[in-house]
Amino acid sequence: MTDILPDTIGRLYTEPADYIDSDHPAVVAFARAAVPAGATAREAAARLYTAVRDGIRYNPYVSMQSPESFRASSVLAAGNGYCVGKAALYAAACRVHGIPARVGFADVRNHLTTEKLRASMGTDMFTWHGFTEVHVDGAWRKATPTFNDTLCAKLGVAPLDFDGHSDALLHPFDGAGRTYMQYINDHGSYHDVPAKFLMREMAREYANMQSEDFSGRDMEREAAEQ
């Protein structure tokens, strides 16, 4: 069913925000470079998704107490980020092209983390996992640009593709048929990243990670080693 967004709601999800800073010059340049002239909204959404998924390496070892870990332009500058930061960048890139976009959150159980990451977290539950919702072809579509293609290869999982139309959430099974990701709780969608809240939640949920030194840690290297 086609969902026509009221003008005010359409503007809410296409205007720049603090963390989804789609007016940042680097974000604008990144988004423009990824989409050819004349592309439809669906084509643009798909191309931007791949650009963020593979152009920004997944890094779960960023500081969850730094607001820059959640800001689109900072994630782009770093060239790596964790799920929320990558979701914010994808939303920002879509807004550059006038595609309404927002960030969504859910608790997910991930059975294919690396052993070192699981030990640091003390759990395989990822709370407030971030993804993106884009409004294309008259409906909100869910897309998760979290895991880059090279990391997926090391984990034995095909990279998750998004065609700009069908929802692309994380695979429930890996290439060998083993359980991969399970969505447990849906926390809804937001105009901007609730960064202050997330920083408090991450400190509460993963208290044992707050004092750990993650410098030099790399999930792709850990995945290859195990």
PDB file of C-alpha atoms in Angstrom:
ATOM      1  CA  MET A   1       0.000   0.000   0.000  1.00  0.00           C
ATOM      2  CA  THR A   2       1.365   3.410  -0.990  1.00  0.00           C
ATOM      3  CA  ASP A   3       2.123   5.703   1.915  1.00  0.00           C
ATOM      4  CA  ILE A   4       2.040   9.381   0.941  1.00  0.00           C
ATOM      5  CA  LEU A   5       4.117  11.372   3.390  1.00  0.00           C
ATOM      6  CA  PRO A   6       2.638  14.718   4.475  1.00  0.00           C
ATOM      7  CA  ASP A   7       4.856  17.642   3.504  1.00  0.00           C
ATOM      8  CA  THR A   8       5.957  18.354   7.072  1.00  0.00           C
ATOM      9  CA  ILE A   9       6.882  14.700   7.678  1.00  0.00           C
ATOM     10  CA  GLY A  10       8.695  14.527   4.370  1.00  0.00           C
ATOM     11  CA  ARG A  11      10.757  17.561   5.345  1.00  0.00           C
ATOM     12  CA  LEU A  12      11.477  16.086   8.775  1.00  0.00           C
ATOM     13  CA  TYR A  13      13.175  13.087   7.170  1.00  0.00           C
ATOM     14  CA  THR A  14      14.974  14.955   4.381  1.00  0.00           C
ATOM     15  CA  GLU A  15      16.385  17.921   6.338  1.00  0.00           C
ATOM     16  CA  PRO A  16      19.822  17.724   8.008  1.00  0.00           C
ATOM     17  CA  ALA A  17      20.033  16.783  11.681  1.00  0.00           C
ATOM     18  CA  ASP A  18      22.782  16.904  14.275  1.00  0.00           C
ATOM     19  CA  TYR A  19      24.062  13.344  13.793  1.00  0.00           C
ATOM     20  CA  ILE A  20      22.477  12.675  10.406  1.00  0.00           C
ATOM     21  CA  ASP A  21      24.311  15.741   9.139  1.00  0.00           C
ATOM     22  CA  SER A  22      23.391  15.548   5.478  1.00  0.00           C
ATOM     23  CA  ASP A  23      24.486  19.160   4.940  1.00  0.00           C
ATOM     24  CA  HIS A  24      28.140  18.400   5.746  1.00  0.00           C
ATOM     25  CA  PRO A  25      30.228  19.039   2.582  1.00  0.00           C
ATOM     26  CA  ALA A  26      32.007  15.682   2.765  1.00  0.00           C
ATOM     27  CA  VAL A  27      28.720  13.802   3.130  1.00  0.00           C
ATOM     28  CA  VAL A  28      27.239  15.728   0.199  1.00  0.00           C
ATOM     29  CA  ALA A  29      30.268  14.931  -1.969  1.00  0.00           C
ATOM     30  CA  PHE A  30      30.190  11.246  -0.972  1.00  0.00           C
ATOM     31  CA  ALA A  31      26.478  10.948  -1.758  1.00  0.00           C
ATOM     32  CA  ARG A  32      26.758  12.763  -5.077  1.00  0.00           C
ATOM     33  CA  ALA A  33      29.712  10.670  -6.221  1.00  0.00           C
ATOM     34  CA  ALA A  34      27.903   7.382  -5.530  1.00  0.00           C
ATOM     35  CA  VAL A  35      24.839   8.061  -7.695  1.00  0.00           C
ATOM     36  CA  PRO A  36      24.854   8.711 -11.457  1.00  0.00           C
ATOM     37  CA  ALA A  37      22.791  11.512 -12.943  1.00  0.00           C
ATOM     38  CA  GLY A  38      19.222  10.539 -13.757  1.00  0.00           C
ATOM     39  CA  ALA A  39      19.030   7.678 -11.244  1.00  0.00           C
ATOM     40  CA  THR A  40      15.619   6.920  -9.771  1.00  0.00           C
ATOM     41  CA  ALA A  41      15.071   7.053  -6.012  1.00  0.00           C
ATOM     42  CA  ARG A  42      15.195   3.258  -5.886  1.00  0.00           C
ATOM     43  CA  GLU A  43      18.451   3.137  -7.841  1.00  0.00           C
ATOM     44  CA  ALA A  44      19.953   5.880  -5.682  1.00  0.00           C
ATOM     45  CA  ALA A  45      18.963   4.101  -2.463  1.00  0.00           C
ATOM     46  CA  ALA A  46      20.568   0.881  -3.671  1.00  0.00           C
ATOM     47  CA  ARG A  47      23.810   2.521  -4.814  1.00  0.00           C
ATOM     48  CA  LEU A  48      24.171   4.555  -1.628  1.00  0.00           C
ATOM     49  CA  TYR A  49      23.582   1.443   0.451  1.00  0.00           C
ATOM     50  CA  THR A  50      26.460  -0.400  -1.243  1.00  0.00           C
ATOM     51  CA  ALA A  51      28.701   2.653  -0.992  1.00  0.00           C
ATOM     52  CA  VAL A  52      28.203   2.804   2.779  1.00  0.00           C
ATOM     53  CA  ARG A  53      28.215  -0.962   3.344  1.00  0.00           C
ATOM     54  CA  ASP A  54      31.528  -1.588   1.583  1.00  0.00           C
ATOM     55  CA  GLY A  55      33.139   1.846   1.646  1.00  0.00           C
ATOM     56  CA  ILE A  56      32.998   2.106   5.436  1.00  0.00           C
ATOM     57  CA  ARG A  57      34.502  -0.856   7.311  1.00  0.00           C
ATOM     58  CA  TYR A  58      32.533  -2.253  10.223  1.00  0.00           C
ATOM     59  CA  ASN A  59      34.310  -1.544  13.509  1.00  0.00           C
ATOM     60  CA  PRO A  60      32.644  -2.567  16.784  1.00  0.00           C
ATOM     61  CA  TYR A  61      35.646  -1.249  18.723  1.00  0.00           C
ATOM     62  CA  VAL A  62      34.859   2.457  18.335  1.00  0.00           C
ATOM     63  CA  SER A  63      34.329   4.463  21.519  1.00  0.00           C
ATOM     64  CA  MET A  64      30.684   4.259  22.528  1.00  0.00           C
ATOM     65  CA  GLN A  65      31.272   7.262  24.799  1.00  0.00           C
ATOM     66  CA  SER A  66      32.239   9.593  21.962  1.00  0.00           C
ATOM     67  CA  PRO A  67      29.407  11.412  20.158  1.00  0.00           C
ATOM     68  CA  GLU A  68      31.481  11.316  16.977  1.00  0.00           C
ATOM     69  CA  SER A  69      30.977   7.546  16.774  1.00  0.00           C
ATOM     70  CA  PHE A  70      27.328   8.322  15.993  1.00  0.00           C
ATOM     71  CA  ARG A  71      27.774  11.255  13.575  1.00  0.00           C
ATOM     72  CA  ALA A  72      27.569  10.569   9.837  1.00  0.00           C
ATOM     73  CA  SER A  73      30.315  12.971   8.774  1.00  0.00           C
ATOM     74  CA  SER A  74      32.719  11.675  11.448  1.00  0.00           C
ATOM     75  CA  VAL A  75      32.132   8.053  10.420  1.00  0.00           C
ATOM     76  CA  LEU A  76      32.787   9.003   6.805  1.00  0.00           C
ATOM     77  CA  ALA A  77      36.019  10.782   7.768  1.00  0.00           C
ATOM     78  CA  ALA A  78      37.186   7.792   9.829  1.00  0.00           C
ATOM     79  CA  GLY A  79      36.387   5.290   7.069  1.00  0.00           C
ATOM     80  CA  ASN A  80      34.988   2.885   9.663  1.00  0.00           C
ATOM     81  CA  GLY A  81      32.169   2.719  12.173  1.00  0.00           C
ATOM     82  CA  TYR A  82      29.796   0.448  13.993  1.00  0.00           C
ATOM     83  CA  CYS A  83      26.183  -0.226  13.071  1.00  0.00           C
ATOM     84  CA  VAL A  84      24.626   3.026  14.349  1.00  0.00           C
ATOM     85  CA  GLY A  85      27.229   5.287  12.772  1.00  0.00           C
ATOM     86  CA  LYS A  86      26.956   3.499   9.433  1.00  0.00           C
ATOM     87  CA  ALA A  87      23.154   3.683   9.584  1.00  0.00           C
ATOM     88  CA  ALA A  88      23.395   7.422  10.235  1.00  0.00           C
ATOM     89  CA  LEU A  89      25.723   7.888   7.253  1.00  0.00           C
ATOM     90  CA  TYR A  90      23.420   5.942   4.951  1.00  0.00           C
ATOM     91  CA  ALA A  91      20.429   8.004   6.118  1.00  0.00           C
ATOM     92  CA  ALA A  92      22.390  11.219   5.581  1.00  0.00           C
ATOM     93  CA  ALA A  93      23.464  10.184   2.083  1.00  0.00           C
ATOM     94  CA  CYS A  94      19.864   9.396   1.159  1.00  0.00           C
ATOM     95  CA  ARG A  95      18.697  12.779   2.460  1.00  0.00           C
ATOM     96  CA  VAL A  96      21.249  14.472   0.202  1.00  0.00           C
ATOM     97  CA  HIS A  97      19.264  13.034  -2.719  1.00  0.00           C
ATOM     98  CA  GLY A  98      15.896  14.033  -1.250  1.00  0.00           C
ATOM     99  CA  ILE A  99      15.051  10.480  -0.168  1.00  0.00           C
ATOM    100  CA  PRO A 100      13.312  10.487   3.244  1.00  0.00           C
ATOM    101  CA  ALA A 101      15.434   8.467   5.648  1.00  0.00           C
ATOM    102  CA  ARG A 102      15.578   7.727   9.368  1.00  0.00           C
ATOM    103  CA  VAL A 103      17.391   5.408  11.764  1.00  0.00           C
ATOM    104  CA  GLY A 104      15.789   2.378  13.408  1.00  0.00           C
ATOM    105  CA  PHE A 105      16.912   0.304  16.373  1.00  0.00           C
ATOM    106  CA  ALA A 106      16.467  -3.260  17.581  1.00  0.00           C
ATOM    107  CA  ASP A 107      18.047  -5.724  19.983  1.00  0.00           C
ATOM    108  CA  VAL A 108      19.633  -8.569  18.031  1.00  0.00           C
ATOM    109  CA  ARG A 109      21.327 -11.805  18.996  1.00  0.00           C
ATOM    110  CA  ASN A 110      24.424 -12.382  16.896  1.00  0.00           C
ATOM    111  CA  HIS A 111      25.799 -15.927  16.892  1.00  0.00           C
ATOM    112  CA  LEU A 112      28.722 -15.206  14.579  1.00  0.00           C
ATOM    113  CA  THR A 113      30.683 -12.538  16.391  1.00  0.00           C
ATOM    114  CA  THR A 114      34.353 -13.245  16.846  1.00  0.00           C
ATOM    115  CA  GLU A 115      35.361 -15.032  20.015  1.00  0.00           C
ATOM    116  CA  LYS A 116      37.372 -12.001  21.149  1.00  0.00           C
ATOM    117  CA  LEU A 117      34.456  -9.602  20.657  1.00  0.00           C
ATOM    118  CA  ARG A 118      32.068 -11.919  22.479  1.00  0.00           C
ATOM    119  CA  ALA A 119      34.512 -12.179  25.385  1.00  0.00           C
ATOM    120  CA  SER A 120      34.809  -8.402  25.591  1.00  0.00           C
ATOM    121  CA  MET A 121      31.048  -7.898  25.454  1.00  0.00           C
ATOM    122  CA  GLY A 122      30.220 -10.780  27.785  1.00  0.00           C
ATOM    123  CA  THR A 123      27.209 -11.643  25.592  1.00  0.00           C
ATOM    124  CA  ASP A 124      26.093 -12.255  22.012  1.00  0.00           C
ATOM    125  CA  MET A 125      23.201  -9.777  22.449  1.00  0.00           C
ATOM    126  CA  PHE A 126      23.683  -6.493  20.644  1.00  0.00           C
ATOM    127  CA  THR A 127      21.350  -3.951  22.210  1.00  0.00           C
ATOM    128  CA  TRP A 128      20.171  -0.954  20.184  1.00  0.00           C
ATOM    129  CA  HIS A 129      21.576  -2.317  16.927  1.00  0.00           C
ATOM    130  CA  GLY A 130      21.148   0.415  14.305  1.00  0.00           C
ATOM    131  CA  PHE A 131      19.734   0.150  10.792  1.00  0.00           C
ATOM    132  CA  THR A 132      18.195   2.577   8.304  1.00  0.00           C
ATOM    133  CA  GLU A 133      14.696   3.060   6.922  1.00  0.00           C
ATOM    134  CA  VAL A 134      14.279   4.798   3.570  1.00  0.00           C
ATOM    135  CA  HIS A 135      10.997   5.911   2.017  1.00  0.00           C
ATOM    136  CA  VAL A 136      11.022   4.625  -1.572  1.00  0.00           C
ATOM    137  CA  ASP A 137       8.175   3.704  -3.918  1.00  0.00           C
ATOM    138  CA  GLY A 138       5.582   4.890  -1.407  1.00  0.00           C
ATOM    139  CA  ALA A 139       6.715   2.833   1.598  1.00  0.00           C
ATOM    140  CA  TRP A 140       9.388   2.654   4.285  1.00  0.00           C
ATOM    141  CA  ARG A 141      12.059   0.062   3.449  1.00  0.00           C
ATOM    142  CA  LYS A 142      14.494  -1.322   6.040  1.00  0.00           C
ATOM    143  CA  ALA A 143      18.162  -1.708   5.152  1.00  0.00           C
ATOM    144  CA  THR A 144      21.203  -2.689   7.195  1.00  0.00           C
ATOM    145  CA  PRO A 145      24.540  -1.490   5.735  1.00  0.00           C
ATOM    146  CA  THR A 146      26.507  -2.816   8.706  1.00  0.00           C
ATOM    147  CA  PHE A 147      28.866  -5.584   7.537  1.00  0.00           C
ATOM    148  CA  ASN A 148      31.208  -4.748   4.648  1.00  0.00           C
ATOM    149  CA  ASP A 149      31.839  -7.350   1.970  1.00  0.00           C
ATOM    150  CA  THR A 150      35.393  -8.259   3.011  1.00  0.00           C
ATOM    151  CA  LEU A 151      34.321  -8.917   6.609  1.00  0.00           C
ATOM    152  CA  CYS A 152      31.404 -11.038   5.389  1.00  0.00           C
ATOM    153  CA  ALA A 153      33.822 -13.162   3.372  1.00  0.00           C
ATOM    154  CA  LYS A 154      35.900 -13.856   6.476  1.00  0.00           C
ATOM    155  CA  LEU A 155      32.789 -14.729   8.494  1.00  0.00           C
ATOM    156  CA  GLY A 156      31.495 -17.094   5.788  1.00  0.00           C
ATOM    157  CA  VAL A 157      28.391 -15.000   5.122  1.00  0.00           C
ATOM    158  CA  ALA A 158      27.233 -13.497   1.831  1.00  0.00           C
ATOM    159  CA  PRO A 159      27.051  -9.686   2.014  1.00  0.00           C
ATOM    160  CA  LEU A 160      23.536  -8.395   2.496  1.00  0.00           C
ATOM    161  CA  ASP A 161      22.250  -6.677  -0.663  1.00  0.00           C
ATOM    162  CA  PHE A 162      19.575  -3.982  -0.898  1.00  0.00           C
ATOM    163  CA  ASP A 163      17.773  -3.314  -4.165  1.00  0.00           C
ATOM    164  CA  GLY A 164      16.085  -0.147  -2.925  1.00  0.00           C
ATOM    165  CA  HIS A 165      12.745  -1.906  -2.571  1.00  0.00           C
ATOM    166  CA  SER A 166      12.765  -5.189  -0.606  1.00  0.00           C
ATOM    167  CA  ASP A 167      13.727  -5.015   3.074  1.00  0.00           C
ATOM    168  CA  ALA A 168      17.345  -5.976   3.750  1.00  0.00           C
ATOM    169  CA  LEU A 169      17.801  -6.920   7.390  1.00  0.00           C
ATOM    170  CA  LEU A 170      20.608  -9.171   8.539  1.00  0.00           C
ATOM    171  CA  HIS A 171      20.546 -12.791   7.364  1.00  0.00           C
ATOM    172  CA  PRO A 172      18.915 -15.286   9.762  1.00  0.00           C
ATOM    173  CA  PHE A 173      21.376 -17.980   8.587  1.00  0.00           C
ATOM    174  CA  ASP A 174      24.961 -18.071   7.368  1.00  0.00           C
ATOM    175  CA  GLY A 175      26.228 -19.886   4.266  1.00  0.00           C
ATOM    176  CA  ALA A 176      26.368 -23.194   6.124  1.00  0.00           C
ATOM    177  CA  GLY A 177      22.786 -22.911   7.387  1.00  0.00           C
ATOM    178  CA  ARG A 178      23.770 -21.994  10.949  1.00  0.00           C
ATOM    179  CA  THR A 179      21.733 -19.417  12.861  1.00  0.00           C
ATOM    180  CA  TYR A 180      23.295 -16.006  12.261  1.00  0.00           C
ATOM    181  CA  MET A 181      21.220 -13.056  13.511  1.00  0.00           C
ATOM    182  CA  GLN A 182      17.939 -12.929  15.410  1.00  0.00           C
ATOM    183  CA  TYR A 183      15.932  -9.752  15.951  1.00  0.00           C
ATOM    184  CA  ILE A 184      14.615  -9.815  19.517  1.00  0.00           C
ATOM    185  CA  ASN A 185      13.144  -6.376  20.317  1.00  0.00           C
ATOM    186  CA  ASP A 186      12.158  -3.506  18.031  1.00  0.00           C
ATOM    187  CA  HIS A 187      12.856  -0.044  19.499  1.00  0.00           C
ATOM    188  CA  GLY A 188      11.258   1.960  16.698  1.00  0.00           C
ATOM    189  CA  SER A 189      12.602   4.615  14.335  1.00  0.00           C
ATOM    190  CA  TYR A 190      13.963   8.112  14.897  1.00  0.00           C
ATOM    191  CA  HIS A 191      14.538  11.335  12.976  1.00  0.00           C
ATOM    192  CA  ASP A 192      18.082  11.532  14.388  1.00  0.00           C
ATOM    193  CA  VAL A 193      20.426   9.325  16.412  1.00  0.00           C
ATOM    194  CA  PRO A 194      19.589   9.588  20.160  1.00  0.00           C
ATOM    195  CA  ALA A 195      23.303   9.662  20.906  1.00  0.00           C
ATOM    196  CA  LYS A 196      23.250  10.817  24.532  1.00  0.00           C
ATOM    197  CA  PHE A 197      20.794   8.055  25.388  1.00  0.00           C
ATOM    198  CA  LEU A 198      22.826   5.449  23.496  1.00  0.00           C
ATOM    199  CA  MET A 199      26.030   6.438  25.247  1.00  0.00           C
ATOM    200  CA  ARG A 200      24.353   5.856  28.605  1.00  0.00           C
ATOM    201  CA  GLU A 201      22.826   2.556  27.445  1.00  0.00           C
ATOM    202  CA  MET A 202      26.114   1.234  26.095  1.00  0.00           C
ATOM    203  CA  ALA A 203      27.861   2.070  29.372  1.00  0.00           C
ATOM    204  CA  ARG A 204      25.125   0.261  31.291  1.00  0.00           C
ATOM    205  CA  GLU A 205      24.781  -2.779  29.027  1.00  0.00           C
ATOM    206  CA  TYR A 206      28.495  -3.329  28.411  1.00  0.00           C
ATOM    207  CA  ALA A 207      30.077  -2.040  31.598  1.00  0.00           C
ATOM    208  CA  ASN A 208      33.031  -4.437  31.327  1.00  0.00           C
ATOM    209  CA  MET A 209      34.038  -2.853  28.008  1.00  0.00           C
ATOM    210  CA  GLN A 210      34.414   0.661  29.418  1.00  0.00           C
ATOM    211  CA  SER A 211      37.906   0.108  30.833  1.00  0.00           C
ATOM    212  CA  GLU A 212      39.209  -2.132  28.047  1.00  0.00           C
ATOM    213  CA  ASP A 213      41.839  -0.840  25.604  1.00  0.00           C
ATOM    214  CA  PHE A 214      40.623  -1.498  22.056  1.00  0.00           C
ATOM    215  CA  SER A 215      43.454   0.240  20.238  1.00  0.00           C
ATOM    216  CA  GLY A 216      44.762  -2.066  17.532  1.00  0.00           C
ATOM    217  CA  ARG A 217      41.726  -4.368  17.669  1.00  0.00           C
ATOM    218  CA  ASP A 218      40.341  -5.272  14.259  1.00  0.00           C
ATOM    219  CA  MET A 219      37.312  -7.507  13.740  1.00  0.00           C
ATOM    220  CA  GLU A 220      38.333  -8.605  10.238  1.00  0.00           C
ATOM    221  CA  ARG A 221      41.716  -9.757  11.490  1.00  0.00           C
ATOM    222  CA  GLU A 222      40.067 -11.566  14.407  1.00  0.00           C
ATOM    223  CA  ALA A 223      37.624 -13.262  12.024  1.00  0.00           C
ATOM    224  CA  ALA A 224      40.464 -14.415   9.779  1.00  0.00           C
ATOM    225  CA  GLU A 225      42.461 -15.747  12.722  1.00  0.00           C
ATOM    226  CA  GLN A 226      39.621 -17.804  14.163  1.00  0.00           C
TER     227      GLN A 226
END
